């Protein structure tokens, strides 16, 4: 019986599997999920993106379920958490970036939860940057434009402005701006504790995201107390009523408006003084840093000056008693309580001077070179280069120097085999790195400065990067001066690669060339001096160049920023003159901000009508396009009363060059001055406007050149940094 049962079961099984002619059964295809609309690679916090996924082989056609990791809400959310195959949902990134910065979006089959697809998206947080940062310093009550940019802010809510220390750091108009829009920061009238303010731009959408500026130094106002101690004065005139002249001095001021001592000397075609003692004098400084000074000497000279302090250690200054001249006033640095010492004159120096040959025809003359001092009394080596009326001579020298007296004054004696021996230069110490110089020996009437070379190096790589420059000198032959200014790039391998320049030259009318590209080559090999061949708006010029300590500011020796560059000496026969090459450091959208001291010089020489003007003043910038201020100026007393014009209004405009950052074009306008006759182009009884170019070395200094045919003025701007 059991045997029959097994047989029947076998027959039944075979019948089920093979009888009736049917085909074998197959396994259904697996469900596949594919993300067909993927999110972007990155998405700002709170940002949205459409995503979609398709599901194939889903007989139930149930669609997809949407999720993400890390767990919501850290990874974001979806407007539809379930969609049909191929339909979109909107993914919203989280308000803050998740740990690791990424979220993973997951599309899962509703029918088979084991089947899914995923895509990663980087969630980028809000970032705030200062697109227009504030200046490094700002006068009390001064203003500056600032702007901030916010990225990855899907709400596009902009920024809220604030500053620290709170309640004493200043204010903003308006206090909130759209991304990239400017606000006007107004510094506090009185510097806050610590002397600086920090400006903060905070995202309105995410208040945890902000950016802070570097500290903005809030400068104060000036008074007689701002000027105290010993100061070296050097002023020069190119075509004054005494011809070319140089005045050098050391004066002692008491911080209360009195000059208590010092020495002074004048070197000129009209006759040179012996060293003259300063007996007494007075000075007066207003809160804006504008000052006047009166000096009396033992030889019965009375000298008057106008000046503008740019800091307690530096001023731009002009003589206002009918002998036109301008230059600088710098605080002197004794070695210590023992006063000035010979040890302060030690190391390698580059020097540059201008004037005339005092022998024979009074040729225009420019002088440059280098020397090494041992700090004891010897000049162990040196090179003296002289362009005398277009003829260049070069000679090596050795010499000696006397220890400085209590005024920081002494003498350098130079002996050469080629050029007249026995040359004597008087020096005035500003610091161990800077000496003011005049030659006082009836051989040449020249004056200028010597600067330490420091670690400037002695290869072409010592000059690399962007620079602004200015050079000026006498046209040979011709009725006046050539002045030129511009900016260039040096590649560190001997090539001047890019740049733009302007020049102005001659008598009346002058000859103006604007917007000329700059090119050239330079060589420095084996010593801290070299050569430069430069083609610019003034034509092709050849120069000797002498490197300056990279930590030393040529225009303001006591300023710790903006150092380096080189001194330039024209070596061709077409121009007899000198110049400077200053590193250019500009970024973002350059502009002028705060308050500046201004010095302008112009000289026209002819047999019939030589003339000269020197102008000094203070300009306030609105940070956008305009200057306002007041200026003092004087011209050759042969044509005008010996008293200068003081307190005249000067306004100006500036517009950035979009192609050459750091270059600006604009104008300066003197208000009506009915007291002064029309003897000089930009001093007239009616309003007088003249066009200029500015070449900005940094936010604190710029070179200026006139660019119309009424005159050929040149000079510079220095930002005020009062205590």
XYZ file of C-alpha atoms in Angstrom:
723
model
C 0.000 0.000 0.000
C 2.791 2.434 0.800
C 4.504 1.624 -2.475
C 1.374 2.528 -4.468
C 1.033 5.858 -2.599
C 4.574 6.894 -3.525
C 3.931 6.151 -7.156
C 0.751 8.197 -7.201
C 2.626 11.188 -5.571
C 5.398 11.016 -8.180
C 2.872 10.956 -11.008
C 1.124 13.987 -9.501
C 4.355 15.993 -9.226
C 5.399 15.225 -12.803
C 1.983 16.243 -14.024
C 2.183 19.615 -12.301
C 5.592 20.416 -13.750
C 5.434 19.143 -17.281
C 1.955 18.258 -18.371
C -0.332 20.469 -20.377
C 2.484 21.976 -22.623
C 2.984 25.259 -20.477
C 6.361 27.236 -20.285
C 8.465 27.585 -17.074
C 7.782 30.636 -14.712
C 10.440 33.597 -14.531
C 11.417 35.983 -11.653
C 10.011 39.571 -12.103
C 12.732 42.333 -12.819
C 13.995 44.241 -9.786
C 12.832 47.795 -9.017
C 15.428 50.460 -9.955
C 15.413 54.032 -8.612
C 17.315 56.791 -10.484
C 17.644 60.477 -9.567
C 16.894 62.196 -12.866
C 16.980 65.820 -11.636
C 19.898 66.111 -9.253
C 20.525 69.014 -6.856
C 23.395 71.432 -7.659
C 26.847 70.600 -6.354
C 26.472 73.341 -3.744
C 23.613 75.322 -2.330
C 23.516 78.218 0.072
C 21.933 77.714 3.476
C 18.164 78.007 3.126
C 18.495 77.696 -0.642
C 16.107 75.615 -2.712
C 16.426 73.288 -5.689
C 14.058 71.038 -7.627
C 14.846 67.307 -7.516
C 13.154 64.323 -9.186
C 13.539 60.543 -9.354
C 12.108 57.782 -11.553
C 11.189 54.255 -10.493
C 11.134 51.454 -13.053
C 9.748 47.907 -12.712
C 7.370 49.051 -9.973
C 4.116 47.267 -10.933
C 2.407 49.077 -8.093
C 3.568 52.458 -9.502
C 3.845 53.771 -5.939
C 6.551 56.419 -6.611
C 9.293 57.552 -4.215
C 9.696 58.678 -0.642
C 12.161 61.602 -0.082
C 14.541 61.846 2.873
C 18.077 63.087 3.654
C 20.975 62.641 6.003
C 22.133 63.591 8.567
C 18.703 63.404 10.148
C 16.310 66.331 9.485
C 16.205 69.192 10.105
C 20.054 69.247 9.983
C 20.000 68.075 6.374
C 17.065 70.162 5.099
C 13.481 69.411 4.056
C 11.173 68.683 1.086
C 7.910 70.388 0.079
C 6.538 67.007 -1.034
C 7.922 64.100 0.918
C 6.462 61.606 -1.597
C 6.186 61.992 -5.373
C 5.144 59.894 -8.350
C 7.892 58.474 -10.494
C 9.475 61.347 -12.491
C 7.655 64.088 -10.580
C 9.609 66.915 -8.859
C 9.784 68.049 -5.279
C 11.573 71.092 -3.883
C 14.511 70.501 -1.601
C 15.270 73.292 0.925
C 18.766 73.365 2.395
C 19.057 73.734 6.171
C 19.420 77.168 7.769
C 22.942 76.252 8.852
C 25.423 73.945 7.198
C 25.379 70.406 8.643
C 28.383 68.739 10.220
C 30.870 68.012 7.475
C 29.234 70.609 5.235
C 27.264 68.192 3.028
C 23.755 66.771 2.953
C 22.769 63.550 1.135
C 19.375 63.518 -0.611
C 17.763 60.041 -0.787
C 14.952 58.880 -3.081
C 13.459 55.511 -1.881
C 10.961 53.276 -3.646
C 7.686 53.189 -1.756
C 7.074 49.636 -2.971
C 10.524 48.296 -2.040
C 12.299 50.285 0.669
C 15.512 48.440 -0.099
C 15.696 50.212 -3.445
C 16.947 53.856 -3.432
C 19.251 56.408 -5.056
C 21.092 59.357 -3.531
C 22.961 62.573 -4.416
C 25.168 64.818 -2.287
C 24.932 68.595 -2.065
C 27.415 70.884 -0.328
C 25.492 73.285 1.903
C 27.414 76.554 1.937
C 26.946 78.977 4.796
C 26.536 82.745 4.515
C 29.841 84.565 4.064
C 30.274 88.303 4.662
C 33.276 90.205 3.274
C 34.270 93.877 3.314
C 34.278 94.840 -0.363
C 35.177 98.454 0.493
C 37.125 98.431 3.759
C 37.622 101.555 5.848
C 40.964 103.406 5.825
C 43.617 102.519 8.354
C 43.118 105.849 10.108
C 40.497 108.577 10.139
C 40.371 112.000 11.709
C 37.933 112.555 14.568
C 34.543 113.325 12.998
C 35.838 112.288 9.571
C 33.870 110.135 7.164
C 34.610 107.183 4.897
C 32.545 104.978 2.576
C 32.449 101.282 3.480
C 30.619 98.378 1.841
C 30.127 94.659 2.508
C 29.101 91.778 0.258
C 27.031 88.794 1.419
C 27.066 85.524 -0.501
C 24.847 82.451 -0.098
C 22.088 84.540 1.472
C 18.954 83.321 -0.272
C 16.890 85.942 1.541
C 19.168 88.661 0.105
C 18.651 90.635 3.308
C 21.984 92.495 3.285
C 23.998 93.615 6.316
C 23.608 95.508 9.559
C 26.469 97.891 10.449
C 27.948 98.303 13.911
C 31.305 99.012 15.539
C 33.256 98.627 18.749
C 33.802 99.879 21.380
C 30.042 100.437 21.409
C 28.616 103.927 21.921
C 32.027 105.592 21.369
C 33.083 104.121 18.023
C 31.100 106.258 15.580
C 27.950 105.891 13.461
C 26.660 104.757 10.047
C 24.350 106.333 7.477
C 22.376 104.189 6.684
C 22.805 101.557 9.419
C 21.656 98.731 7.086
C 22.548 98.206 3.433
C 21.960 95.713 0.664
C 24.829 93.415 -0.250
C 27.490 95.472 -2.023
C 25.897 98.848 -1.249
C 27.866 101.552 0.567
C 27.219 103.252 3.859
C 29.011 106.289 5.263
C 30.937 105.695 8.467
C 31.433 108.783 10.639
C 34.250 108.514 13.140
C 33.663 109.726 16.701
C 34.684 113.291 17.436
C 36.978 112.010 20.187
C 39.069 108.871 19.846
C 37.655 105.942 21.882
C 39.593 104.109 24.566
C 42.564 102.487 22.897
C 42.525 105.014 20.077
C 40.905 102.752 17.465
C 37.482 101.592 16.294
C 36.585 98.285 14.611
C 33.796 98.281 12.006
C 31.512 95.216 11.844
C 29.185 94.099 9.017
C 26.686 91.412 10.125
C 24.362 89.328 7.964
C 20.733 90.215 8.620
C 19.676 86.661 7.744
C 22.216 84.934 10.002
C 23.479 87.175 12.784
C 26.218 84.679 13.599
C 27.922 85.578 10.303
C 29.906 88.841 10.231
C 33.182 90.381 9.216
C 35.319 92.833 11.187
C 37.655 95.445 9.792
C 41.218 95.992 10.870
C 41.391 98.617 13.634
C 40.753 102.121 12.308
C 42.953 104.593 14.149
C 40.920 107.667 15.109
C 43.247 110.626 14.934
C 42.802 113.736 16.973
C 43.253 117.440 16.526
C 46.404 119.486 16.593
C 47.628 122.306 18.818
C 50.911 124.010 19.656
C 51.679 121.025 21.872
C 51.719 118.730 18.799
C 55.023 120.290 17.761
C 57.660 119.792 20.447
C 61.392 119.086 20.347
C 63.987 119.523 17.611
C 63.003 119.639 13.929
C 65.057 119.679 10.735
C 63.885 122.036 7.988
C 64.831 121.748 4.312
C 63.219 123.959 1.652
C 64.257 124.583 -1.930
C 63.389 127.075 -4.674
C 64.014 126.529 -8.377
C 63.565 130.038 -9.834
C 62.935 132.272 -6.847
C 63.868 135.923 -6.484
C 67.301 134.778 -5.351
C 67.564 132.261 -8.151
C 67.973 128.657 -7.100
C 68.226 128.464 -3.314
C 68.270 125.931 -0.508
C 67.533 126.689 3.138
C 68.367 124.177 5.856
C 67.863 124.534 9.578
C 67.413 122.841 12.895
C 64.955 124.531 15.248
C 63.923 123.764 18.799
C 60.256 124.287 19.721
C 58.834 124.133 23.231
C 55.298 122.793 22.655
C 53.825 126.126 23.789
C 54.298 128.246 20.672
C 57.896 129.410 21.187
C 61.066 128.686 19.219
C 63.939 128.639 21.682
C 67.013 127.978 19.537
C 68.653 126.271 16.588
C 70.747 127.031 13.502
C 69.927 128.086 9.914
C 71.757 128.505 6.612
C 70.809 129.697 3.121
C 72.606 128.541 -0.034
C 71.692 130.622 -3.112
C 72.850 132.343 -6.260
C 72.251 135.626 -4.472
C 74.857 134.733 -1.847
C 75.235 132.036 0.784
C 75.070 132.545 4.529
C 77.436 131.204 7.091
C 75.770 129.024 9.706
C 73.462 131.414 11.539
C 72.093 130.955 15.056
C 68.320 130.990 15.586
C 67.724 133.369 18.467
C 63.972 133.108 18.951
C 60.629 132.824 17.224
C 57.014 131.823 17.513
C 54.578 129.375 15.947
C 50.820 128.844 16.049
C 48.949 125.645 15.098
C 45.170 125.386 14.673
C 43.119 122.230 15.402
C 43.315 121.181 11.718
C 47.110 121.029 11.794
C 47.635 124.237 9.816
C 50.384 126.392 11.281
C 52.452 129.524 10.845
C 56.017 130.125 12.034
C 58.263 133.156 12.538
C 62.040 132.771 13.047
C 64.642 135.397 14.004
C 68.379 134.774 13.596
C 71.586 136.237 14.985
C 72.340 137.874 11.599
C 69.033 139.770 11.784
C 67.116 137.578 9.349
C 63.358 137.245 9.774
C 61.844 134.172 8.133
C 58.124 133.341 7.961
C 56.524 130.045 7.023
C 53.168 128.319 6.571
C 52.890 124.580 7.116
C 50.474 121.673 7.493
C 51.249 118.929 9.997
C 50.609 115.434 8.682
C 51.741 113.953 12.007
C 53.599 115.162 15.111
C 56.850 114.248 13.325
C 56.307 115.636 9.819
C 54.949 118.697 8.009
C 54.858 120.100 4.487
C 56.046 123.714 4.636
C 56.543 126.833 2.466
C 58.345 130.110 3.045
C 55.937 133.061 2.882
C 58.117 136.167 3.197
C 58.649 136.813 -0.516
C 61.341 134.209 -1.036
C 59.311 131.321 -2.502
C 60.444 127.879 -1.430
C 58.913 124.693 -0.050
C 59.913 121.426 1.535
C 59.593 119.491 4.766
C 59.843 119.842 8.528
C 60.810 116.596 10.315
C 61.321 115.745 13.956
C 64.939 114.891 14.718
C 65.893 111.791 16.685
C 68.902 112.178 19.005
C 70.755 109.033 19.972
C 69.474 109.347 23.549
C 69.820 111.588 26.546
C 73.371 112.297 25.416
C 72.128 113.950 22.227
C 73.304 113.346 18.681
C 76.407 111.222 18.073
C 78.691 110.246 15.202
C 77.571 106.631 15.678
C 74.197 107.612 14.186
C 75.899 108.067 10.804
C 76.772 104.505 9.983
C 76.181 102.142 7.083
C 75.312 102.548 3.420
C 73.387 105.562 2.097
C 71.894 106.720 -1.200
C 71.647 110.472 -1.805
C 70.097 112.926 -4.276
C 70.380 116.729 -4.642
C 69.345 119.535 -7.044
C 70.665 123.023 -7.738
C 73.206 124.809 -9.913
C 76.915 124.799 -10.631
C 78.281 127.791 -8.705
C 81.337 128.082 -10.954
C 81.078 129.920 -14.287
C 77.774 129.687 -16.166
C 75.558 128.533 -13.291
C 74.441 125.444 -15.174
C 71.481 123.557 -13.788
C 72.850 120.606 -11.872
C 71.571 117.377 -10.342
C 73.688 115.174 -8.083
C 73.286 111.600 -6.879
C 75.310 108.751 -5.513
C 76.072 106.460 -2.613
C 78.447 106.435 0.359
C 79.406 104.304 3.328
C 80.012 105.839 6.774
C 81.767 104.050 9.622
C 79.962 105.705 12.557
C 83.218 107.244 13.786
C 84.232 109.904 11.295
C 85.225 108.296 7.997
C 83.484 107.944 4.649
C 85.141 104.719 3.562
C 83.780 104.650 0.016
C 81.378 106.525 -2.202
C 80.287 107.377 -5.728
C 79.444 110.916 -6.855
C 77.369 111.244 -10.053
C 76.761 114.765 -11.427
C 74.627 115.899 -14.366
C 76.000 119.396 -14.995
C 74.078 121.119 -17.775
C 73.568 117.801 -19.548
C 77.087 116.411 -19.089
C 77.345 113.409 -16.774
C 80.468 112.722 -14.717
C 81.038 109.907 -12.241
C 83.793 109.598 -9.643
C 84.601 107.439 -6.654
C 85.430 109.178 -3.389
C 86.484 108.772 0.188
C 86.145 111.363 2.922
C 85.442 112.269 6.494
C 82.599 113.664 8.561
C 82.393 115.657 11.751
C 80.385 114.504 14.723
C 76.971 116.240 14.929
C 76.563 119.151 17.308
C 73.650 119.648 19.690
C 71.453 120.625 16.709
C 72.188 117.396 14.827
C 74.281 119.430 12.380
C 77.668 118.434 10.997
C 79.776 118.332 7.842
C 80.736 115.720 5.250
C 84.029 116.252 3.379
C 84.272 114.494 0.027
C 87.543 114.007 -1.864
C 87.624 112.704 -5.448
C 90.299 112.392 -8.090
C 88.075 113.281 -11.046
C 85.631 115.909 -9.835
C 86.692 119.016 -7.870
C 88.197 117.904 -4.583
C 87.358 119.414 -1.254
C 83.572 119.429 -1.586
C 81.792 120.168 1.676
C 78.253 119.114 2.495
C 76.396 120.260 5.610
C 74.091 117.630 7.092
C 71.168 117.645 9.527
C 70.186 114.378 11.198
C 66.543 113.356 11.107
C 67.360 109.805 12.132
C 70.240 107.371 11.596
C 68.494 106.503 8.322
C 67.874 110.007 6.950
C 70.059 113.104 6.583
C 69.124 116.434 4.988
C 72.044 117.795 2.925
C 73.241 121.074 1.411
C 76.518 121.733 -0.397
C 78.165 124.880 0.960
C 81.548 125.312 -0.675
C 81.101 127.731 -3.627
C 81.534 124.771 -6.033
C 77.865 123.783 -6.315
C 74.668 125.171 -4.828
C 72.650 121.996 -4.305
C 70.468 120.494 -1.612
C 68.649 117.234 -0.942
C 68.653 114.124 1.221
C 70.543 110.916 2.001
C 68.607 107.732 2.820
C 69.838 104.460 4.275
C 69.950 101.563 1.852
C 69.177 98.937 4.491
C 68.686 95.441 3.108
C 67.586 96.718 -0.280
C 69.714 94.094 -2.061
C 71.880 94.447 -5.134
C 70.137 92.536 -7.946
C 67.297 93.300 -10.342
C 64.994 91.346 -8.005
C 65.314 94.232 -5.525
C 62.813 96.115 -7.710
C 59.750 93.976 -8.262
C 56.061 94.846 -8.255
C 54.086 98.024 -8.795
C 55.483 101.532 -8.333
C 54.472 105.157 -8.750
C 57.099 107.627 -9.845
C 57.733 111.290 -10.470
C 60.664 113.003 -12.155
C 61.338 116.639 -12.960
C 64.141 118.775 -14.283
C 65.260 121.525 -16.586
C 64.765 121.203 -20.320
C 68.006 121.617 -22.201
C 67.547 123.825 -24.141
C 64.152 125.270 -23.320
C 62.127 127.859 -21.394
C 61.188 125.840 -18.346
C 60.961 122.539 -16.562
C 59.765 119.112 -17.574
C 57.714 117.252 -14.981
C 56.357 113.739 -15.352
C 54.512 111.281 -13.150
C 53.069 107.821 -13.597
C 52.829 104.261 -12.411
C 54.544 101.125 -13.676
C 55.192 97.467 -12.973
C 58.680 95.997 -12.634
C 58.963 92.244 -13.161
C 62.029 91.661 -10.951
C 64.025 90.586 -14.022
C 64.868 93.997 -15.450
C 61.731 94.839 -17.417
C 59.153 97.597 -16.979
C 56.047 95.797 -18.195
C 52.994 98.032 -17.887
C 52.100 101.533 -16.777
C 50.538 104.897 -17.584
C 51.982 108.415 -17.301
C 51.529 112.161 -17.884
C 54.014 114.949 -18.538
C 54.002 118.741 -18.679
C 56.850 120.938 -19.836
C 57.975 124.318 -21.082
C 56.869 127.889 -20.615
C 53.455 129.421 -21.327
C 51.567 127.654 -22.723
C 53.094 124.415 -21.527
C 53.197 121.204 -23.536
C 51.021 118.451 -22.049
C 51.068 114.735 -22.875
C 48.545 112.536 -21.055
C 47.762 108.855 -20.648
C 50.942 107.533 -22.260
C 51.913 103.918 -21.702
C 55.164 103.272 -19.832
C 57.881 100.820 -20.842
C 61.552 100.346 -20.129
C 64.404 98.280 -18.749
C 66.508 98.466 -15.593
C 69.694 96.908 -14.309
C 71.021 96.454 -10.760
C 74.154 94.383 -10.373
C 76.626 94.088 -7.552
C 75.765 97.318 -5.712
C 72.644 99.060 -4.392
C 72.548 101.267 -7.487
C 71.820 100.719 -11.141
C 70.327 102.207 -14.279
C 66.845 102.724 -15.666
C 65.872 103.410 -19.262
C 62.290 104.675 -19.245
C 59.926 105.642 -22.048
C 56.896 107.568 -20.808
C 54.898 110.729 -21.518
C 58.089 112.805 -21.258
C 59.824 110.731 -23.955
C 62.782 108.423 -23.417
C 64.945 109.205 -20.388
C 67.935 107.496 -18.840
C 68.473 107.451 -15.078
C 70.862 106.258 -12.461
C 68.846 104.703 -9.650
C 69.852 104.355 -6.007
C 67.938 101.924 -3.798
C 66.346 102.971 -0.498
C 65.806 100.881 2.639
C 62.566 98.874 2.153
C 61.469 100.002 5.628
C 62.001 103.710 4.856
C 59.326 106.075 3.501
C 60.933 108.577 1.091
C 58.169 111.205 1.372
C 57.788 110.955 5.153
C 60.835 109.384 6.866
C 59.088 108.964 10.227
C 56.194 107.028 8.697
C 56.648 103.309 9.320
C 54.544 102.264 6.300
C 55.059 102.627 2.572
C 58.807 102.090 2.531
C 61.333 101.298 -0.142
C 61.824 102.276 -3.756
C 64.629 104.262 -5.294
C 66.020 107.723 -6.012
C 66.403 108.710 -9.691
C 69.042 110.905 -11.347
C 68.594 112.010 -14.972
C 71.761 111.097 -16.872
C 70.856 112.235 -20.399
C 71.449 115.653 -21.937
C 67.773 116.503 -22.556
C 66.717 116.913 -18.904
C 68.786 117.880 -15.855
C 66.837 116.693 -12.842
C 65.882 114.037 -10.321
C 62.976 111.836 -9.291
C 61.627 109.140 -6.988
C 60.256 105.615 -7.451
C 57.863 104.543 -4.661
C 56.183 101.132 -4.141
C 52.473 101.144 -4.958
C 50.146 99.261 -2.622
C 46.491 99.625 -3.653
C 43.671 97.097 -3.514
C 39.953 96.814 -4.088
C 38.530 100.085 -5.386
C 41.137 102.743 -4.513
C 39.914 106.145 -3.370
C 41.020 109.101 -1.279
C 39.687 109.335 2.260
C 40.236 111.530 5.310
C 42.430 114.629 5.412
C 45.617 115.325 3.483
C 48.482 117.782 3.481
C 49.176 119.142 -0.016
C 52.361 120.646 -1.448
C 52.525 122.002 -5.023
C 55.461 123.635 -6.802
C 55.634 125.474 -10.110
C 58.439 127.405 -11.744
C 58.688 129.161 -15.081
C 62.073 130.444 -16.100
C 62.783 132.831 -18.923
C 65.173 135.722 -19.380
C 62.347 138.258 -19.121
C 59.814 136.759 -16.709
C 61.074 134.091 -14.318
C 58.465 133.185 -11.737
C 57.723 130.592 -9.113
C 54.948 129.564 -6.754
C 54.860 127.286 -3.724
C 51.558 126.144 -2.237
C 50.743 124.244 0.924
C 47.321 123.332 2.255
C 44.956 120.867 3.850
C 42.354 118.966 1.824
C 39.426 116.973 3.212
C 38.127 114.108 1.067
C 34.532 112.917 1.033
C 35.835 109.437 0.202
C 34.029 109.417 -3.128
C 34.963 112.179 -5.578
C 35.608 115.536 -3.921
C 38.170 117.535 -1.941
C 37.555 120.706 0.064
C 40.063 122.721 2.024
C 42.190 125.809 2.468
C 45.658 126.665 1.170
C 48.452 129.214 1.564
C 50.783 130.201 -1.260
C 53.450 132.687 -2.184
C 55.216 133.644 -5.380
C 58.321 135.472 -6.465
C 58.386 138.804 -4.611
C 59.865 140.445 -7.716
C 56.282 140.426 -9.030
C 54.113 140.524 -5.946
C 54.084 141.907 -2.407
C 56.298 139.968 0.003
C 53.279 138.737 1.953
C 51.745 135.447 0.838
C 48.067 134.642 0.404
C 46.784 132.625 3.354
C 43.540 130.778 3.961
C 42.244 130.748 0.410
C 39.670 128.091 -0.428
C 40.702 125.162 -2.586
C 38.280 122.540 -3.854
C 38.971 119.547 -6.018
C 37.615 116.476 -7.773
C 39.042 113.026 -8.428
C 37.838 110.100 -10.538
C 39.409 106.647 -10.564
C 40.938 105.252 -13.736
C 39.089 101.965 -14.331
C 41.966 100.549 -16.389
C 44.889 101.545 -14.126
C 43.990 101.178 -10.415
C 45.704 103.857 -8.334
C 45.577 106.457 -11.118
C 43.021 109.265 -10.817
C 42.166 112.250 -12.967
C 40.612 115.434 -11.617
C 41.005 119.134 -11.012
C 41.798 121.682 -8.318
C 40.056 125.057 -8.058
C 41.253 128.112 -6.149
C 38.569 130.536 -5.041
C 38.624 134.171 -6.077
C 41.508 136.135 -4.589
C 41.137 139.840 -5.426
C 44.153 140.775 -3.293
C 46.600 139.048 -5.614
C 47.353 140.370 -9.127
C 47.363 138.100 -12.139
C 51.069 137.326 -12.166
C 50.883 133.584 -12.217
C 48.627 131.154 -14.117
C 46.809 129.535 -11.241
C 46.698 132.549 -8.939
C 44.276 135.050 -10.374
C 41.648 137.577 -9.303
C 38.974 135.225 -10.595
C 38.320 131.580 -9.904
C 41.206 129.506 -11.202
C 40.817 125.806 -12.102
C 43.613 123.551 -13.258
C 43.506 119.876 -14.230
C 45.638 117.259 -12.476
C 46.469 113.578 -12.379
C 46.980 111.746 -9.087
C 49.141 108.623 -8.793
C 48.374 106.900 -5.505
C 51.214 104.995 -3.850
C 48.920 103.957 -1.000
C 45.918 105.245 0.905
C 48.265 107.636 2.719
C 50.276 109.224 -0.118
C 49.945 110.200 -3.767
C 51.950 112.070 -6.378
C 50.293 114.973 -8.242
C 50.977 116.520 -11.662
C 49.174 119.325 -13.526
C 47.736 118.248 -16.896
C 46.691 121.463 -18.635
C 48.696 124.113 -20.473
C 48.362 126.969 -17.952
C 51.304 125.792 -15.803
C 53.379 122.721 -14.964
C 52.799 122.252 -11.243
C 53.785 119.078 -9.453
C 53.805 117.833 -5.873
C 52.206 115.317 -3.561
C 49.495 114.542 -0.998
C 50.149 113.015 2.440
C 47.363 111.737 4.658
C 47.120 113.418 8.061
C 47.582 111.192 11.101
C 47.299 113.549 14.039
C 47.364 112.237 17.623
